[in-house]
Coordinates of C-alpha atoms and ligand atoms in Angstrom, one line a residue:
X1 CA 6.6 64.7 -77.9
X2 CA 6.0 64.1 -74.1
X3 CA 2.2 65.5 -73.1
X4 CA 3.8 68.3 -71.0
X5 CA 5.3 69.3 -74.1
X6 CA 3.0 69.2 -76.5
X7 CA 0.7 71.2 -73.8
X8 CA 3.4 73.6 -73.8
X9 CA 3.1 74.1 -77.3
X10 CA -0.7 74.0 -77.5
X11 CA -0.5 76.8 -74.7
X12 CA 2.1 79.1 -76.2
X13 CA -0.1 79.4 -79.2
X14 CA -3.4 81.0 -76.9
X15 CA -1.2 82.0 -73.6
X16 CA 1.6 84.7 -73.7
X17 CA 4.6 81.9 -73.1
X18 CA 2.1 79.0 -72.6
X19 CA 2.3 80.5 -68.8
X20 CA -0.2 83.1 -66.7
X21 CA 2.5 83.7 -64.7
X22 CA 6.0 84.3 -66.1
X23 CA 8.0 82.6 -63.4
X24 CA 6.0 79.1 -64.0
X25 CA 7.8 78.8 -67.9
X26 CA 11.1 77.6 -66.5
X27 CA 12.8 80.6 -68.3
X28 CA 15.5 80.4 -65.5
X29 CA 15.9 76.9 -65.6
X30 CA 15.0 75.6 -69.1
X31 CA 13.1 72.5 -70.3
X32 CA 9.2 72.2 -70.1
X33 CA 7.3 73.0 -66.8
X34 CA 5.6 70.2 -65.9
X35 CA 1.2 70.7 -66.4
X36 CA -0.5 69.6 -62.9
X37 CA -3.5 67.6 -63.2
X38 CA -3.8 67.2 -59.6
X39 CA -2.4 67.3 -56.4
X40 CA -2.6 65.9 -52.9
X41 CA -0.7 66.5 -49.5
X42 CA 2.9 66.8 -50.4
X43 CA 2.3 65.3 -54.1
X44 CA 1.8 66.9 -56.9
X45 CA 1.3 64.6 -60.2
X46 CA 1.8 66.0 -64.2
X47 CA -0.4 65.6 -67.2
X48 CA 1.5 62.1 -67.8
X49 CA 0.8 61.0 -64.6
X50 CA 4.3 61.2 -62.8
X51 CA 4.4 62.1 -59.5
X52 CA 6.5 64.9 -57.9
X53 CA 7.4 65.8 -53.8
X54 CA 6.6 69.4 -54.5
X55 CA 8.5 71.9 -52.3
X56 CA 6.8 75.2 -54.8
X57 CA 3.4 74.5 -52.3
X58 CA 1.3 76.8 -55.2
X59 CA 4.3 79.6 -54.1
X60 CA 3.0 79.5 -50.3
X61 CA -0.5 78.5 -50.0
X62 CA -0.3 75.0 -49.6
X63 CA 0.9 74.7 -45.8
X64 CA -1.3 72.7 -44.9
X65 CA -0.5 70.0 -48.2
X66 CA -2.5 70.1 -51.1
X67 CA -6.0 69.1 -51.0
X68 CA -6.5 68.9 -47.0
X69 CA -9.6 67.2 -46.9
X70 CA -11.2 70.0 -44.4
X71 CA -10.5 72.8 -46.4
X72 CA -11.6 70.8 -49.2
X73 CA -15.1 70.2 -47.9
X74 CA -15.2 73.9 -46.2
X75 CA -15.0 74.3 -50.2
X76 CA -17.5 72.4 -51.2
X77 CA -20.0 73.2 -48.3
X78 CA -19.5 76.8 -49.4
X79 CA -20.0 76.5 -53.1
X80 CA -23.4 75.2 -53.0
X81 CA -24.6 78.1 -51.4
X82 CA -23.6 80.1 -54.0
X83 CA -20.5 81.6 -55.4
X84 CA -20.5 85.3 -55.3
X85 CA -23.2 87.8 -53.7
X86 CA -21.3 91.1 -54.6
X87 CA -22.9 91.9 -50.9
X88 CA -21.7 91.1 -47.0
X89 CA -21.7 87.9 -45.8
X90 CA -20.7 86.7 -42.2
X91 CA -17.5 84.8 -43.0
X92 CA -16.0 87.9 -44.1
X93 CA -16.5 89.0 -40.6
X94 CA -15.5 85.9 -39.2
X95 CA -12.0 85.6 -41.5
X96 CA -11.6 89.3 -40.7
X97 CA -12.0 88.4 -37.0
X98 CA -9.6 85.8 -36.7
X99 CA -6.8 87.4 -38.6
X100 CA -7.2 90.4 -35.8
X101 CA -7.4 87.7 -32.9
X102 CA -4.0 86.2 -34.7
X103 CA -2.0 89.7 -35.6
X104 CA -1.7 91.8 -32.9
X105 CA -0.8 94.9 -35.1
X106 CA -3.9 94.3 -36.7
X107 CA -6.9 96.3 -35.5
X108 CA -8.9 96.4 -39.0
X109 CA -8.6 94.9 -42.4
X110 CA -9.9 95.2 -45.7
X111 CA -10.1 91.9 -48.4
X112 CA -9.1 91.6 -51.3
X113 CA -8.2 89.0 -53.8
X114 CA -4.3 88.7 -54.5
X115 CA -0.9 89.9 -52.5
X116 CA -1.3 92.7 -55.5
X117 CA -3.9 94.2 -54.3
X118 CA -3.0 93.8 -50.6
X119 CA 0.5 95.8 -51.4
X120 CA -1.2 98.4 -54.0
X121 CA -4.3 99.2 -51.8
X122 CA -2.0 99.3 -48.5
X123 CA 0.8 101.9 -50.7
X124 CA -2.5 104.1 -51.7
X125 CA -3.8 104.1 -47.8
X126 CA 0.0 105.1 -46.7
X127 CA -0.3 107.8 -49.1
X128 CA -3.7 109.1 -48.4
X129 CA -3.2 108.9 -44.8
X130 CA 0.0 110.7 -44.6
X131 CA -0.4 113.2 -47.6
X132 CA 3.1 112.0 -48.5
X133 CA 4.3 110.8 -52.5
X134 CA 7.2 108.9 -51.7
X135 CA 7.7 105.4 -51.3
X136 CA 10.7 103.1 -49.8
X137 CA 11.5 100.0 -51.2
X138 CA 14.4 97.3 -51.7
X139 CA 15.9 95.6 -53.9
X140 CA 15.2 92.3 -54.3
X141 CA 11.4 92.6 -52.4
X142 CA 8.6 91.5 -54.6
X143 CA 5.5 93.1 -53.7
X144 CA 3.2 92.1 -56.6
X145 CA 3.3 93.9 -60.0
X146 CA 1.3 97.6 -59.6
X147 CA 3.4 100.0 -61.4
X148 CA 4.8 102.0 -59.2
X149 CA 6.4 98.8 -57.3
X150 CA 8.1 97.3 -60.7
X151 CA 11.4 99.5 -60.0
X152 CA 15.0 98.8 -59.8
X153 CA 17.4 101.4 -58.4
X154 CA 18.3 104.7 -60.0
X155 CA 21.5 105.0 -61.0
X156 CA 23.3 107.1 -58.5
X157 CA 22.5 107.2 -54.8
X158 CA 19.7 108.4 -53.0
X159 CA 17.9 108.7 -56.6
X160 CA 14.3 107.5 -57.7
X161 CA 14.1 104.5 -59.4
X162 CA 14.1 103.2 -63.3
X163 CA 10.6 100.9 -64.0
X164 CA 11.7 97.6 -64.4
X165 CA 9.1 96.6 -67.1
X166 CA 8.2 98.2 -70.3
X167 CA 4.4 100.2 -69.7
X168 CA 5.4 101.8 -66.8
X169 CA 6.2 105.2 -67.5
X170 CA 9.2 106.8 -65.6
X171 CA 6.8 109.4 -64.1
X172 CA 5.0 106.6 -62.4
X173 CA 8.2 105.3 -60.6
X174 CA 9.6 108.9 -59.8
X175 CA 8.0 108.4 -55.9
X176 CA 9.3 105.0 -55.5
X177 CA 12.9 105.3 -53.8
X178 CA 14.8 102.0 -53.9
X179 CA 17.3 100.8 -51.6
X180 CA 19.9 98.1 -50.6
X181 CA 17.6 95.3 -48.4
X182 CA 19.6 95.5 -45.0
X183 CA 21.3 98.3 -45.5
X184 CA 20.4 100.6 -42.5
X185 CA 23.0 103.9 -43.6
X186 CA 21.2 103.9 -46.8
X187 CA 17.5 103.9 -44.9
X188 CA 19.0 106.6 -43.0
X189 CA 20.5 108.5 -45.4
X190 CA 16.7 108.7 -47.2
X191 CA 15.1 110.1 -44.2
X192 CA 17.3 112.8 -43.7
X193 CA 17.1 113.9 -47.4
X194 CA 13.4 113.1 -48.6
X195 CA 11.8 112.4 -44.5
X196 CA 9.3 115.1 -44.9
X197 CA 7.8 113.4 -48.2
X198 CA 8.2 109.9 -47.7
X199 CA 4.7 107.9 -46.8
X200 CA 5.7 104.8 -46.1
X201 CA 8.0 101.9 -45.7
X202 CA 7.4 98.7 -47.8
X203 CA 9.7 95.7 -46.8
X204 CA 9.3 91.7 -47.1
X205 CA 10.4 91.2 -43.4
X206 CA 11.7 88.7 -45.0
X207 CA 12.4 88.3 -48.3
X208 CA 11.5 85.8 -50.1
X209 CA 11.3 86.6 -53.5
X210 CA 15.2 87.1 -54.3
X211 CA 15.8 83.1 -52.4
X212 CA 15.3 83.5 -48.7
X213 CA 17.5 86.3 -47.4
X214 CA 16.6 87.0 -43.4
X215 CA 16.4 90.8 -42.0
X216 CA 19.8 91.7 -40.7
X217 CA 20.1 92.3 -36.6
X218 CA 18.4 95.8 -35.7
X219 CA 16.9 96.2 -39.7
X220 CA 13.4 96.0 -39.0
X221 CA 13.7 98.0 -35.6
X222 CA 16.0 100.7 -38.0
X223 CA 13.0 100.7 -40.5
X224 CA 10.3 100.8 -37.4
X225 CA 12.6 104.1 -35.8
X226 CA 12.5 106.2 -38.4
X227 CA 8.9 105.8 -39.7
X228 CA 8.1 107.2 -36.2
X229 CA 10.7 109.2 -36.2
X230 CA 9.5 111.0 -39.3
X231 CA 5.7 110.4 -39.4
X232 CA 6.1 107.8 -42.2
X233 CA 3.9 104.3 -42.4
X234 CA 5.9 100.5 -41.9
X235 CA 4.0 98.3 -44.2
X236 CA 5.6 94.6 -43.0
X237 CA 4.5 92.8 -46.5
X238 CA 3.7 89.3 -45.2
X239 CA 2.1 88.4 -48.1
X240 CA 4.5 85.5 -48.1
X241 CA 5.8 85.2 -44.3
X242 CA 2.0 85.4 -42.4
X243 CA 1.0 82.3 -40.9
X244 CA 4.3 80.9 -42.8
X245 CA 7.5 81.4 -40.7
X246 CA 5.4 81.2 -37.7
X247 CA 1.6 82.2 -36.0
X248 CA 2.0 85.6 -36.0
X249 CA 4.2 86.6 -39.5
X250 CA 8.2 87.9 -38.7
X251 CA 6.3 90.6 -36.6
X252 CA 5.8 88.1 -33.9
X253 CA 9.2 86.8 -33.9
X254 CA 10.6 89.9 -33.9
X255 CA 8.3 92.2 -32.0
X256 CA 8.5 95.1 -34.4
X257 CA 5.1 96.3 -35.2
X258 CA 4.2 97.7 -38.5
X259 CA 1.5 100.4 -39.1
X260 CA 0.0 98.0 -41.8
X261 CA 0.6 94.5 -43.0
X262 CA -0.5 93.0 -46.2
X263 CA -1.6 89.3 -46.4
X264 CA -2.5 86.7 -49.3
X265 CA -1.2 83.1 -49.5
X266 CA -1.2 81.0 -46.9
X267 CA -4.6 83.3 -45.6
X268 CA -6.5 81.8 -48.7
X269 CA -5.5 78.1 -48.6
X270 CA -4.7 77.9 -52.1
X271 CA -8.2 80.6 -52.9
X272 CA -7.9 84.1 -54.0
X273 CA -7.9 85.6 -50.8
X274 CA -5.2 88.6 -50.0
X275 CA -5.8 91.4 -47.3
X276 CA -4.4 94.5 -46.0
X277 CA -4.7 95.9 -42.6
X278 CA -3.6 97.8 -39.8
X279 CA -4.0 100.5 -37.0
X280 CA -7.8 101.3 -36.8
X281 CA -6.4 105.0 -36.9
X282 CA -5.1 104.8 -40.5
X283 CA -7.5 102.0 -42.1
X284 CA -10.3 105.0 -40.9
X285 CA -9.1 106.4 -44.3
X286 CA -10.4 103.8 -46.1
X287 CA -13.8 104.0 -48.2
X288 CA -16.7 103.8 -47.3
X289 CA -15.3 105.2 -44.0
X290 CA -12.4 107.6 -45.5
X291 CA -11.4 109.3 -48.9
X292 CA -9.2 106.4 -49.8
X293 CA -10.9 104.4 -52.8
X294 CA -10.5 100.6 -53.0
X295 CA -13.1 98.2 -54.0
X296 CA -13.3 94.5 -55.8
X297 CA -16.2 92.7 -57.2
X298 CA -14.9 89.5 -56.1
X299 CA -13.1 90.9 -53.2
X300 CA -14.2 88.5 -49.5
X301 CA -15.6 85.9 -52.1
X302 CA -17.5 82.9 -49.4
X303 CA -16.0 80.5 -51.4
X304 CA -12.3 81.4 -51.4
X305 CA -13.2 82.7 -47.9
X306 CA -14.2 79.5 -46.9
X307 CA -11.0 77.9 -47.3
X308 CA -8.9 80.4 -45.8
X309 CA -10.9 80.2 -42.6
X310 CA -10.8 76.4 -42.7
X311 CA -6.5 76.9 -42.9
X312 CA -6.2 79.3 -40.4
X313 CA -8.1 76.9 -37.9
X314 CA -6.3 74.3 -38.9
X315 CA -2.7 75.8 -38.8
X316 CA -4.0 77.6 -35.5
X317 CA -3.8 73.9 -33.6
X318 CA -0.9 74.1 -30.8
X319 CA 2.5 73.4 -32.2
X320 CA 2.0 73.4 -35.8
X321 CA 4.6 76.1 -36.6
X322 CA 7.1 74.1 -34.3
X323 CA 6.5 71.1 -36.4
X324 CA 6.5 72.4 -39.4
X325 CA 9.9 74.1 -38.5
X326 CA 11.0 70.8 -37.7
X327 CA 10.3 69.1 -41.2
X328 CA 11.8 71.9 -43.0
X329 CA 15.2 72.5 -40.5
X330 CA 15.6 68.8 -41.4
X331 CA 15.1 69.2 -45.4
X332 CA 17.7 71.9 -45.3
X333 CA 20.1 70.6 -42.7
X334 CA 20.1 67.0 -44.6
X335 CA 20.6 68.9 -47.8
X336 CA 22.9 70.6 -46.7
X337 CA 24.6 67.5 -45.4
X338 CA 24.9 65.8 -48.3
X339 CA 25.9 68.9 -50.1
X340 CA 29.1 68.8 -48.4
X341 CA 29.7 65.0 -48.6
X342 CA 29.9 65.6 -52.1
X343 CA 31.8 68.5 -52.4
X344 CA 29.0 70.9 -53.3
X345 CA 29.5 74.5 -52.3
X346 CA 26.1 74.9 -50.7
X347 CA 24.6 76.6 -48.5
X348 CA 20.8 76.6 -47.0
X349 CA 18.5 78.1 -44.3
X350 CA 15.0 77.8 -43.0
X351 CA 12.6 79.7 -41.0
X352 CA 9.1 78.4 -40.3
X353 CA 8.1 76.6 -43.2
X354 CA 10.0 78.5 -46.0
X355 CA 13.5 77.9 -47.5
X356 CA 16.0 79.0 -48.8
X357 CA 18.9 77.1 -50.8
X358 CA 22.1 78.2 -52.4
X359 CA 24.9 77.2 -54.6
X360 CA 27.3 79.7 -52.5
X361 CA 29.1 78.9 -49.7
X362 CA 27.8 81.1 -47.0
X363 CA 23.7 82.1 -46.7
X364 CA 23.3 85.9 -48.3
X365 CA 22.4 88.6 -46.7
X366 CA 21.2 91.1 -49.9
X367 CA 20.1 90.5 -53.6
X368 CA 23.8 91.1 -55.0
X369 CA 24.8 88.1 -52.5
X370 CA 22.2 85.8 -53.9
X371 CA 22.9 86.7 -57.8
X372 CA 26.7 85.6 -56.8
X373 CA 25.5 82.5 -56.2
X374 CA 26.3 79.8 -58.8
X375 CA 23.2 79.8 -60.5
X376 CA 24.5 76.9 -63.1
X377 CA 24.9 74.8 -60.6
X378 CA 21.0 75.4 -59.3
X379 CA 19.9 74.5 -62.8
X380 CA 22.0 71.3 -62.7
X381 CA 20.2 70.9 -59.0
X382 CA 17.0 72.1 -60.2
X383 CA 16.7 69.4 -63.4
X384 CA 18.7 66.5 -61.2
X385 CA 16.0 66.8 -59.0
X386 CA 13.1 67.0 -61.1
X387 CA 14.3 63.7 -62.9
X388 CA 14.2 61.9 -59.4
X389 CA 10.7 63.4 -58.8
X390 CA 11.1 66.0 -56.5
X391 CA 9.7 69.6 -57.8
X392 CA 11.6 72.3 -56.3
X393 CA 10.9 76.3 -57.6
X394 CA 12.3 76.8 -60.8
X395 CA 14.5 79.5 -60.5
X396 CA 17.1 80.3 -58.0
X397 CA 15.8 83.2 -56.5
X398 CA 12.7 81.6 -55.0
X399 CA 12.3 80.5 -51.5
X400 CA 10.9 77.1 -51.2
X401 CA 8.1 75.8 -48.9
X402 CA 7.4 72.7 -47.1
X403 CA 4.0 71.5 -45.4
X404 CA 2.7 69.9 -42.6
X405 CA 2.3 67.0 -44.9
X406 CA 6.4 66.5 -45.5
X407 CA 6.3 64.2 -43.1
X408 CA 10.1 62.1 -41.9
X409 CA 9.4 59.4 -45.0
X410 CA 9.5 62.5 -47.5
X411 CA 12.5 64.4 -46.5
X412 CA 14.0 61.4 -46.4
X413 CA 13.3 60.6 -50.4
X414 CA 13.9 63.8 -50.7
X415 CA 17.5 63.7 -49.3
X416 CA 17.8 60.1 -50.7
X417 CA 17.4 61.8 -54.5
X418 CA 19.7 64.9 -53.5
X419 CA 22.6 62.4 -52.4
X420 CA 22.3 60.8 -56.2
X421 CA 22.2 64.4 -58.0
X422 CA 24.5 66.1 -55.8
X423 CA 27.0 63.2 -56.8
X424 CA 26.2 63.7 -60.3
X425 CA 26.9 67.6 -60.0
Ligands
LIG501 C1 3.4 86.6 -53.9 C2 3.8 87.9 -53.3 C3 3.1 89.1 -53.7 C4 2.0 89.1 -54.8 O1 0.9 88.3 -54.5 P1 0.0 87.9 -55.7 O2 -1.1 87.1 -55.0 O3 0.8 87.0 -56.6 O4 -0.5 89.1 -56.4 C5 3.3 90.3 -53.0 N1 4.2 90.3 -52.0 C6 4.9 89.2 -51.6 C7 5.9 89.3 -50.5 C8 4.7 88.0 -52.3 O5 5.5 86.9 -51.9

C-alpha cells in the first residue's frame, strides 16, 4: 500500500471517513486523497513526498500561496505572546478596522471563527432585527452547515424546504424558503406571498459552491429591490468571494450593497478567522449592545488574527486583484484552449482569482445546468490531472482558486499536463 493509503486506512478507523471534512474523501471522484505534509506558494507536497500545483488553495484561503513568508512570521511573532486571552486585544480592532476601511457596506463587524458562524450569527441578527422567521435561499449556495441552512427545495413551488441531512428536524427548516439561483420571477413571487415574514436574503453573490456560476444581469439588484421594498435584510455571503474576485467582494464590482456580509477565508490567511458585519443600525442588535446572543471563546483569536491582518496588507498592495485575474483568465483560457484542440466539450470561466470549469459546452447559469454537466468526464480530468501532479478540487461542483504565486511558469505546466490528459480523454 502507498502511504496516502495506508493513512487513509489508519484514519477511517479514528475519523468518520478518514476525513474532518466530507468533501476532502474524494467520494465524488474516487481513489485516495492525497495527506499534506506541507505546503509552500503554489505547491503543495503528500505524505510520500510528491509534489502537486494545487489549484484547491485550503478551499480559498491561500491567495496569497501557501506559506507567504510575512504571514508566516506575523504568525510566529504573535504566538509567542500567547495564544488565547478570552479578553480584547488591539488587533481585533485593528482587523475589524481594515475590513470597514476595505467594505464600504461595512460599518461594524463582529469575529468569529469559521464562514459557519459568520452565516448563522448574520441569519440570527436578520431575524432579531426584523422580528421576521423566514429565510430566502438558493439552491446550489453553500452557506456552512447550521441547520436551518442544510435545505433543499420543497416539493412544489413557493413551499419551505426538506433538510438535506439526517438531524435536522423538518420543523427546523420550515422558515427556510429555497429558490432557483437567478431566477428573479421566483424571488418575486416569494415576496408577494410570504413579504411580510421574510427576514432576510442569504445569497453567494457568487456561487461558488455548486462550480462557479456568476449572478445573472439585474439578480443581485432584483434581490437588493425587494428587501427594501419589503423591509427584509440582503446578507451578500462573501465568505468565499471577499478579497477573492476582487478588493471589495462582488459588492464592489457590482455596486449593490447588502445590509450585512459574512466573511471567512481569504480574511484569515489560512487561520480560523470568519466575520459578519454590516449597517451600524442593525449590528446595534448585537450583544453586548443588543438582544441578539452570539459569542465564541476563541472568537478574534491574536494568533489567527495575526495572519489575516498580515493577508489583507498584503493583498491590499495596488494591482494585486488585476494580477491575480490575469494568472487565472490565462489558466482558464489555455484550458480551455486545449480543451477544444482535443475535442473536449468544455467549458470554463474566471472572475478574480476563482474558477470555474466544466465538462459542458456552454458556462451554467443555475445548479441544474452544472449537474448536466458530464461529471465522468471531470473525474477522468480530475485523476488525469492528479497523475501529472496538478491538484485540482475533487469534485465537480467546486470552484477552483489560483494565487498570486501561479505565476506564467505554472500555468504553463499546468496547461502543458492538461494538453496530455485532455488527449487521453
Ligand atoms: C466555505 C463557505 C462557508 C462555510 O465556511 P466554513 O469556514 O467552512 O464554516 C460559508 N459560505 C460560503 C459561501 C463558503 O464558501
Amino acid at each position: 500500500m502507498s502511504r496516502n493509503e495506508d493513512l487513509f486506512t489508519r484514519a477511517a478507523r479514528s475519523i468518520p471517513g478518514g476525513v474532518n471534512s466530507p468533501v476532502r474523501a474524494f467520494r465524488s471522484v474516487g481513489g485516495t486523497p492525497r495527506f499534506i505534509a506541507r505546503a509552500q506558494g503554489p505547491y503543495i507536497w503528500d505524505a510520500e513526498g510528491t509534489r502537486y500545483i494545487d489549484y484547491v488553495g485550503s478551499w480559498g484561503p491561500a491567495i496569497l500561496g501557501h506559506a507567504h513568508p510575512e504571514v508566516i512570521r506575523a504568525v510566529q511573532e504573535a504566538a509567542v505572546n500567547g495564544l488565547s486571552f478570552g479578553a480584547p486585544t488591539e488587533a481585533e480592532v485593528e482587523i475589524a478596522e481594515a475590513l470597514i476601511a476595505r467594505l464600504p457596506s461595512l460599518q461594524q463587524v463582529r469575529l468569529v471563527s469559521s464562514g459557519t458562524e459568520a452565516t448563522m450569527s448574520a441569519i440570527r441578527l436578520a431575524r432579531g432585527a426584523t422580528g421576521r422567521n423566514k429565510i430566502v435561499k438558493f439552491e446550489g449556495c453553500y452557506h456552512g452547515h447550521a441547520d436551518s441552512l442544510l435545505v433543499k427545495a420543497g416539493s412544489g413551488l413557493l413551499t419551505f424546504g426538506n433538510p438535506t441531512s439526517a438531524g435536522v428536524p423538518a420543523e427546523f427548516v420550515a422558515h427556510t424558503l429555497v429558490l432557483d439561483y437567478n431566477d428573479q420571477a421566483a424571488v418575486e413571487a416569494a415576496f408577494a406571498q410570504h413579504g411580510q415574514d421574510i427576514a432576510c436574503v442569504i445569497v453567494e453573490p457568487v456561487a461558488g459552491n455548486m462550480n462557479l456560476v456568476r449572478p445573472a444581469a439585474g439578480f443581485l439588484q432584483a434581490l437588493r429591490d425587494q428587501c427594501t421594498q419589503h423591509g427584509a435584510l440582503l446578507i451578500f455571503d462573501e465568505v468565499m468571494t471577499g478579497f477573492r474576485v476582487g478588493p471589495q467582494g462582488v459588492q464592489g464590482l457590482t455596486g449593490v450593497t447588502p445590509d450585512l456580509t459574512t466573511l471567512a477565508k481569504v480574511i484569515g490567511g489560512g487561520m480560523p478567522v470568519g466575520a459578519f458585519g454590516g449597517r451600524a443600525d442593525i449590528m446595534a442588535h448585537v450583544a453586548p449592545v443588543g438582544g441578539v446572543y452570539q459569542a465564541g471563546t476563541l472568537s478574534g483569536n491574536p494568533v489567527a488574527v495575526a495572519a489575516g491582518l498580515a493577508t489583507l496588507r498584503l493583498i491590499g498592495e495596488p494591482g494585486f486583484h488585476d494580477r491575480l485575474g490575469a494568472q487565472t483568465e490565462k489558466l482558464v483560457q489555455g484550458l480551455s484552449a486545449r480543451a477544444q484542440a482535443a475535442g473536449v466539450t468544455f467549458s470554463a470561466d474566471s472572475l478574480g482569482g476563482m474558477f470555474g470549469l466544466y465538462f459542458g459546452a456552454k458556462v451554467p447559469t443555475s445548479l441544474a445546468e452544472v449537474s448536466a454537466c458530464d461529471t465522468q468526464a471531470f473525474t477522468r480530468f480530475f485523476h488525469g490531472m492528479l497523475s501529472e501532479g496538478v491538484h485540482f478540487a475533487p469534485s465537480a461542483f467546486e470552484a477552483g482558486f489560483v494565487s498570486a504565486t501561479h505565476d506564467d511558469a505554472v500555468i504553463e505546466a499546468t496547461l502543458d499536463a492538461a494538453e496530455r490528459v485532455f488527449a487521453r480523454l
